[in-house]
XYZ file of C-alpha atoms in Angstrom:
484
model
C -41.315 -7.457 26.105
C -42.414 -3.182 27.465
C -39.032 -0.837 27.228
C -39.325 2.933 27.633
C -37.400 5.712 28.598
C -37.848 5.865 31.881
C -36.800 2.299 32.582
C -33.452 3.287 29.778
C -33.636 6.916 29.247
C -32.579 7.551 26.342
C -30.297 7.848 22.946
C -27.699 11.185 23.429
C -24.398 12.554 21.912
C -24.002 13.318 25.562
C -26.124 10.703 28.227
C -24.412 12.370 31.791
C -26.674 14.838 30.554
C -30.024 14.111 28.591
C -29.820 10.667 29.982
C -32.705 11.316 31.719
C -34.765 14.272 32.173
C -34.220 15.172 35.808
C -33.885 13.358 38.771
C -37.115 13.775 41.288
C -36.500 11.859 44.261
C -34.023 10.811 46.230
C -33.959 7.153 46.587
C -35.248 4.349 44.530
C -37.342 1.197 45.683
C -40.282 -0.885 44.691
C -43.624 -2.116 46.227
C -45.275 -5.397 47.368
C -45.617 -4.611 51.343
C -48.382 -3.877 52.305
C -49.235 -2.521 55.712
C -50.191 -4.606 59.004
C -51.467 -4.075 62.613
C -49.428 -5.459 65.195
C -50.721 -6.574 68.907
C -49.806 -5.685 71.769
C -49.045 -8.674 73.000
C -46.865 -9.492 69.181
C -44.964 -6.688 70.278
C -43.578 -7.768 73.083
C -43.629 -10.963 71.500
C -40.900 -10.042 69.125
C -38.794 -8.688 71.589
C -38.726 -11.965 73.146
C -37.550 -13.643 69.972
C -34.044 -14.026 68.666
C -32.647 -12.419 65.559
C -32.345 -14.719 62.420
C -30.513 -11.684 60.711
C -26.682 -12.057 59.937
C -26.068 -8.022 60.064
C -27.948 -5.852 62.108
C -27.562 -2.128 62.547
C -28.985 0.525 64.888
C -30.459 3.845 63.571
C -30.901 6.658 66.298
C -33.182 9.265 64.744
C -32.862 13.395 67.193
C -35.933 15.614 65.448
C -34.450 18.461 66.354
C -33.465 21.638 64.121
C -32.484 25.137 65.089
C -33.189 26.337 62.386
C -34.278 25.320 58.745
C -32.960 25.394 55.817
C -33.955 26.418 52.222
C -33.106 22.917 50.729
C -35.136 20.721 53.451
C -38.738 19.432 53.382
C -39.122 17.688 56.605
C -38.367 20.419 59.416
C -39.383 18.597 62.634
C -39.250 20.776 65.718
C -37.206 24.008 67.176
C -35.155 23.505 68.776
C -35.440 23.943 72.532
C -33.156 22.978 75.961
C -36.170 21.287 78.048
C -37.894 19.830 74.728
C -35.382 17.815 73.615
C -34.034 17.223 77.486
C -37.162 15.334 77.870
C -36.321 13.205 75.396
C -33.330 12.364 75.251
C -34.490 11.066 78.039
C -36.953 8.709 77.342
C -34.619 8.067 73.931
C -31.999 6.483 76.316
C -34.270 5.266 78.903
C -35.900 2.916 75.817
C -32.810 2.425 74.058
C -31.606 0.792 77.777
C -34.513 -1.607 77.630
C -34.118 -2.723 74.081
C -31.318 -3.136 74.634
C -31.933 -5.992 77.422
C -34.500 -7.589 75.120
C -33.386 -11.466 73.940
C -33.765 -9.809 70.055
C -31.009 -7.315 70.507
C -28.710 -9.524 72.801
C -29.553 -12.557 70.539
C -27.000 -10.425 67.403
C -24.144 -7.940 67.577
C -24.510 -4.909 65.232
C -22.553 -3.625 63.136
C -22.625 -0.222 63.130
C -24.953 3.123 64.783
C -25.939 6.023 62.917
C -27.536 8.296 64.829
C -29.177 11.282 62.481
C -32.046 14.000 62.195
C -32.824 16.767 62.568
C -29.367 17.936 64.247
C -27.866 15.756 67.051
C -25.583 17.712 67.125
C -28.579 20.360 68.878
C -28.329 17.920 71.900
C -26.174 19.046 74.804
C -23.076 17.407 76.255
C -24.275 15.338 78.211
C -26.546 13.934 76.793
C -24.415 12.925 73.852
C -22.505 10.754 77.199
C -26.208 9.274 77.883
C -26.654 8.854 74.372
C -23.263 6.417 74.045
C -23.624 5.142 77.569
C -26.863 3.579 76.934
C -26.203 2.558 72.291
C -23.036 0.671 75.033
C -25.233 -1.792 76.080
C -25.692 -3.508 73.221
C -23.742 -6.109 71.454
C -21.958 -4.440 69.289
C -18.856 -6.043 66.680
C -15.663 -4.988 67.238
C -14.772 -2.479 66.011
C -18.442 -1.157 65.157
C -19.090 1.860 63.451
C -21.185 4.941 65.570
C -22.467 7.904 63.656
C -23.326 11.291 64.748
C -25.073 13.334 62.606
C -24.991 17.020 62.414
C -23.561 20.791 62.410
C -20.182 21.854 63.302
C -22.167 25.213 64.873
C -22.703 24.608 68.368
C -20.761 21.555 68.684
C -18.275 22.298 71.359
C -14.875 20.981 72.393
C -16.835 19.541 75.284
C -19.562 17.993 72.947
C -16.314 16.901 70.845
C -14.081 14.729 73.801
C -17.843 13.268 75.036
C -18.528 11.933 71.506
C -15.804 10.122 71.704
C -15.294 9.324 74.923
C -18.401 7.491 74.571
C -18.111 5.228 71.894
C -18.505 7.815 68.803
C -16.008 7.478 66.136
C -17.926 8.832 62.458
C -19.288 12.365 62.620
C -20.839 13.421 59.173
C -21.512 16.929 59.106
C -24.077 18.725 56.894
C -21.301 21.709 55.218
C -23.853 21.939 51.185
C -21.233 24.530 50.173
C -17.769 26.129 51.850
C -18.774 29.671 49.874
C -20.397 32.241 53.039
C -23.139 33.377 50.488
C -24.225 30.210 49.584
C -24.223 29.460 52.613
C -26.308 32.901 53.870
C -28.692 31.755 50.896
C -29.123 28.899 52.481
C -29.992 29.125 56.395
C -27.102 28.083 56.698
C -24.541 28.929 60.299
C -20.647 30.207 59.945
C -18.884 30.797 57.528
C -15.744 29.622 55.123
C -13.053 29.947 57.677
C -14.283 28.982 60.701
C -15.539 25.534 58.680
C -11.909 25.526 57.442
C -10.661 25.824 60.889
C -13.042 23.160 62.589
C -12.454 20.875 60.156
C -8.792 20.935 60.660
C -9.085 20.632 63.993
C -11.525 17.851 64.658
C -9.494 15.264 61.502
C -5.898 15.581 63.083
C -8.037 12.885 65.888
C -6.215 10.155 65.539
C -9.099 7.506 64.776
C -12.378 8.980 64.059
C -13.778 9.160 60.307
C -15.067 13.464 59.786
C -17.224 12.841 56.519
C -18.734 15.893 54.927
C -21.954 16.019 52.672
C -21.832 18.821 50.025
C -24.801 19.274 47.784
C -24.836 20.833 43.912
C -27.312 22.825 42.580
C -27.715 25.405 45.160
C -29.352 28.737 44.406
C -26.907 31.386 44.054
C -23.732 27.805 43.845
C -22.196 28.961 39.840
C -19.327 26.713 38.150
C -17.341 28.569 39.617
C -18.512 28.464 43.373
C -18.536 23.948 43.499
C -14.453 24.095 42.349
C -13.493 26.071 45.333
C -16.358 23.557 47.896
C -13.999 20.185 45.885
C -11.231 21.975 46.669
C -12.014 23.471 49.945
C -13.267 19.173 50.727
C -9.285 18.757 50.154
C -8.013 21.394 52.987
C -10.612 21.122 55.059
C -9.166 17.476 55.818
C -11.776 15.438 56.422
C -11.381 11.700 55.455
C -14.706 11.197 52.924
C -17.576 13.843 51.070
C -20.852 12.207 50.066
C -21.822 14.980 46.670
C -25.580 15.589 46.794
C -27.553 17.324 43.714
C -30.373 19.495 45.025
C -33.999 18.343 43.938
C -36.993 20.199 44.004
C -38.873 18.717 45.739
C -41.806 19.889 47.001
C -42.391 21.566 50.808
C -39.052 23.876 50.639
C -38.699 27.409 51.311
C -37.088 27.159 47.503
C -39.928 25.441 46.051
C -42.058 28.141 47.723
C -39.633 30.443 46.022
C -39.491 29.461 42.457
C -43.650 29.448 42.697
C -43.763 32.138 43.383
C -41.223 33.407 40.677
C -37.887 34.047 42.751
C -34.554 32.773 43.254
C -33.164 33.163 46.825
C -29.876 33.480 46.078
C -27.016 35.601 46.753
C -26.482 39.436 47.059
C -23.985 38.317 44.148
C -25.875 35.942 42.523
C -29.151 34.475 40.894
C -28.050 31.869 39.623
C -29.446 28.608 39.240
C -27.988 25.153 38.352
C -30.753 23.231 35.612
C -30.893 19.538 35.339
C -27.357 19.493 32.990
C -25.831 22.384 34.943
C -25.289 19.579 37.790
C -25.008 17.187 35.923
C -21.427 18.444 34.744
C -21.121 20.148 38.423
C -21.550 16.008 39.798
C -17.839 14.827 36.907
C -16.305 17.746 37.997
C -16.499 16.103 41.845
C -15.963 12.623 40.910
C -13.127 13.735 38.825
C -11.729 16.250 41.325
C -11.715 13.525 43.656
C -10.868 10.591 41.843
C -7.403 12.908 40.201
C -6.327 13.233 44.057
C -6.561 9.244 44.328
C -9.584 9.254 46.582
C -11.410 6.243 46.286
C -15.464 5.860 45.696
C -17.618 3.652 47.437
C -20.580 4.437 46.082
C -21.813 6.609 43.036
C -22.028 9.774 45.431
C -19.182 9.076 48.313
C -15.543 9.225 48.381
C -12.849 8.492 50.558
C -9.781 10.152 51.316
C -8.242 6.886 52.959
C -9.283 3.538 54.902
C -10.596 5.506 58.087
C -13.793 6.126 56.538
C -15.342 2.879 55.952
C -19.335 4.359 55.545
C -20.515 1.039 56.151
C -24.299 1.908 57.376
C -24.821 3.960 54.250
C -23.798 1.052 52.817
C -25.398 -2.114 54.448
C -28.799 0.176 54.710
C -28.479 -0.619 50.777
C -28.968 -4.614 51.294
C -31.974 -4.878 53.044
C -30.120 -5.751 56.643
C -32.335 -5.741 60.371
C -32.059 -1.818 61.621
C -33.829 -1.142 64.275
C -35.590 2.181 64.930
C -35.626 4.540 67.938
C -36.925 7.654 68.057
C -40.233 9.918 66.288
C -38.721 9.872 62.648
C -37.035 7.014 62.626
C -37.258 4.008 60.559
C -35.511 -0.063 60.022
C -37.028 -2.470 59.666
C -37.309 -5.893 62.935
C -38.220 -9.869 61.652
C -37.914 -8.462 58.297
C -41.560 -6.389 58.490
C -40.276 -2.660 57.097
C -41.145 0.015 60.139
C -41.833 3.517 60.216
C -42.430 5.720 63.513
C -44.699 8.886 63.169
C -43.079 12.505 63.276
C -45.559 13.590 65.446
C -44.051 14.688 68.866
C -46.837 14.594 70.944
C -48.091 11.491 69.520
C -44.973 9.785 70.285
C -44.778 11.608 73.959
C -48.051 10.186 74.356
C -47.028 6.737 74.102
C -44.957 6.336 76.455
C -47.395 8.786 78.917
C -49.769 5.153 78.468
C -47.303 3.511 78.617
C -45.821 3.985 81.895
C -49.482 4.672 83.138
C -50.526 1.151 82.636
C -46.732 -0.666 83.678
C -47.373 1.224 86.929
C -51.358 -0.572 87.101
C -50.329 -3.327 86.492
C -47.237 -2.926 89.092
C -49.810 -2.305 91.568
C -51.911 -4.300 90.792
C -49.695 -6.828 91.254
C -48.782 -5.307 94.655
C -51.919 -5.851 96.183
C -52.819 -8.909 95.299
C -54.855 -11.044 97.703
C -51.725 -13.288 99.528
C -53.833 -16.374 99.141
C -53.474 -18.888 96.602
C -55.536 -17.420 93.174
C -55.824 -19.531 90.575
C -54.771 -16.888 87.891
C -52.262 -14.714 89.478
C -51.097 -10.920 88.011
C -48.151 -10.583 86.401
C -46.501 -7.986 84.841
C -45.280 -7.801 81.662
C -41.274 -7.913 80.859
C -40.323 -4.704 79.696
C -39.634 -3.794 75.429
C -39.547 -0.251 73.966
C -43.061 1.393 73.749
C -44.598 0.616 70.770
C -45.734 4.003 69.273
C -47.115 5.208 66.389
C -46.134 4.758 63.008
C -46.243 1.854 59.907
C -45.688 -1.608 59.610
C -45.283 -2.677 56.561
C -45.046 -6.825 55.732
C -41.551 -8.867 54.606
C -41.265 -7.972 50.963
C -40.766 -10.857 49.149
C -38.201 -9.766 46.367
C -35.911 -8.254 49.742
C -32.410 -10.382 49.246
C -33.104 -9.158 45.203
C -33.507 -6.412 46.377
C -30.227 -5.171 48.240
C -28.424 -7.382 45.709
C -29.403 -5.174 42.636
C -30.030 -1.669 45.081
C -26.959 -1.499 46.125
C -24.751 -3.258 43.356
C -26.742 0.288 41.213
C -25.225 2.156 43.749
C -21.704 1.335 43.944
C -21.784 1.162 40.530
C -20.840 -2.323 39.462
C -23.200 -5.148 39.681
C -22.167 -8.098 39.981
C -24.200 -10.120 37.776
C -23.183 -13.992 39.055
C -25.281 -12.770 42.651
C -28.065 -13.376 40.499
C -29.361 -16.226 38.713
C -29.170 -16.884 35.202
C -32.775 -16.767 34.403
C -32.852 -13.288 36.344
C -29.571 -12.392 34.726
C -31.366 -12.943 30.831
C -34.338 -11.459 32.244
C -32.508 -8.378 32.814
C -30.324 -8.318 30.174
C -32.934 -6.429 26.915
C -32.246 -3.563 29.814
C -29.097 -4.196 30.427
C -28.171 -4.111 26.926
C -30.405 -0.778 26.626
C -28.353 0.405 29.041
C -25.568 -0.063 27.738
C -26.688 1.078 24.223
C -28.154 4.433 25.407
C -24.347 4.946 27.738
C -24.720 4.257 31.112
C -23.769 1.700 32.264
C -20.644 -1.259 30.407
C -21.490 -4.877 30.182
C -18.519 -7.678 30.855
C -18.620 -11.002 31.193
C -19.926 -11.288 35.699
C -20.528 -7.468 36.007
C -23.115 -4.262 34.707
C -21.215 -1.249 35.506
C -21.597 1.818 35.516
C -20.489 5.262 33.194
C -19.793 8.423 34.606
C -23.594 9.210 33.453
C -25.051 5.850 34.549
C -23.809 6.883 38.159
C -25.052 10.139 37.890
C -28.601 8.417 37.103
C -28.368 5.793 38.873
C -31.143 6.478 40.904
C -33.420 6.619 38.199
C -32.126 3.457 36.493
C -32.553 1.692 39.900
C -36.526 4.002 39.550
C -36.569 2.266 35.846
C -35.139 -1.416 36.588
C -38.097 -2.033 39.413
C -40.518 -0.126 36.573
C -39.107 -2.850 34.424
C -40.203 -5.644 36.787
C -43.360 -4.445 37.445
C -43.834 -4.441 33.828
C -42.147 -7.369 33.083
C -43.424 -10.233 35.476
C -40.424 -12.569 36.073
C -42.443 -16.657 36.584
C -42.241 -17.777 39.406
C -40.122 -20.456 38.897
C -37.599 -17.679 38.359
C -38.137 -15.548 40.972
C -37.907 -18.668 43.181
C -34.870 -19.840 41.886
C -33.607 -15.820 42.023
C -34.638 -15.415 45.333
C -32.721 -18.549 46.611
C -29.228 -17.625 45.142
C -29.654 -14.077 46.152
C -30.509 -15.325 49.858
């Protein structure tokens, strides 16, 4: 049995601060899939086959931003009305085509997420057209439909067009309410504008308003963080995500750090280290829970039941997610999909598909009227197969979904695992308990506050444990059978 500190954490008087060295990734996962290539004929067939999934989602990507924030390493395309209009015309066209296929119509969708980028940078009319295209898909009653973005530029016209065309959840990237911290991070607008606008939107009778905060931003002291937390309460929003600033490569913050600089505010160049960020997470969790906000995951809290966070919850469960747009990710028939981010290549694929379809349509019209042995047929329309990566089904997908969703929520129900798998993982679970990251009960593994802060490290460690200590084929099959 191999157990390492990267799996178990380390013994420490203060596990919140010292169980692991640092959080180095936003998500955890393990390999088990391989790249596959799908022929155009197979792509056509996929969209003619009904889905076997019981829960589904749509993910739609809008890859445009007006400004690159200092903490962002995935800036894709600058906002330009003409570029956005061309993209949105093709995107909504593809959504309409997809909605009419047997794959889309075979099972209803639980949730839709429009992410980016900054989706709220599209025009009011484009918001309307996008909502209309989404409505062509079979959605469950009261399906959660999220529009992500920022408050700057999200005027009343866009707001009314959004709520009138099916959007019922809005996720805004606030990151910090402090005006100077926001300016240093490359954000628009000041604290007063944010509070006023959020209070206005939160008065809607049914829409859920959710915001993101980042802790550990340059210039964001402990006092400013406490003010940020109280501002969430004062803003009237229905939910909040607390995300730790991670030292990702390629960001402006990273470039400054390489030069020995901190992109702080005019008043402070304070930069919270890992231990200070741990304390900021703890103060955030305690602040909202003391106000009777309910924790839905290790990083998400809600004021009331209006906020459901359906997409974020189900996405961690390995459900089928049909992806649309350059840079969109998801899964189709159990195969992981990631569309390439290159906008030029995305448009080129559509240009080539349009040319091919026009050619075949012309051939069909011009076919001789006399009988021929092989008639020219125009293929049934399906969404364009765009550049990207396709992965084979993960043989451990069902088990991984249980583990990831349980740890992310802070409570892993052991009765969802086979007894063999539970027994196999028990040395790791026991080590977590010894190191102050979790507590074992009869049928549950509950993460402590420290465990919830380090949950991504723990997920990574769990998958490392399974890789270093392979379970037998018989045990794995039994676990997969129960997980299914």
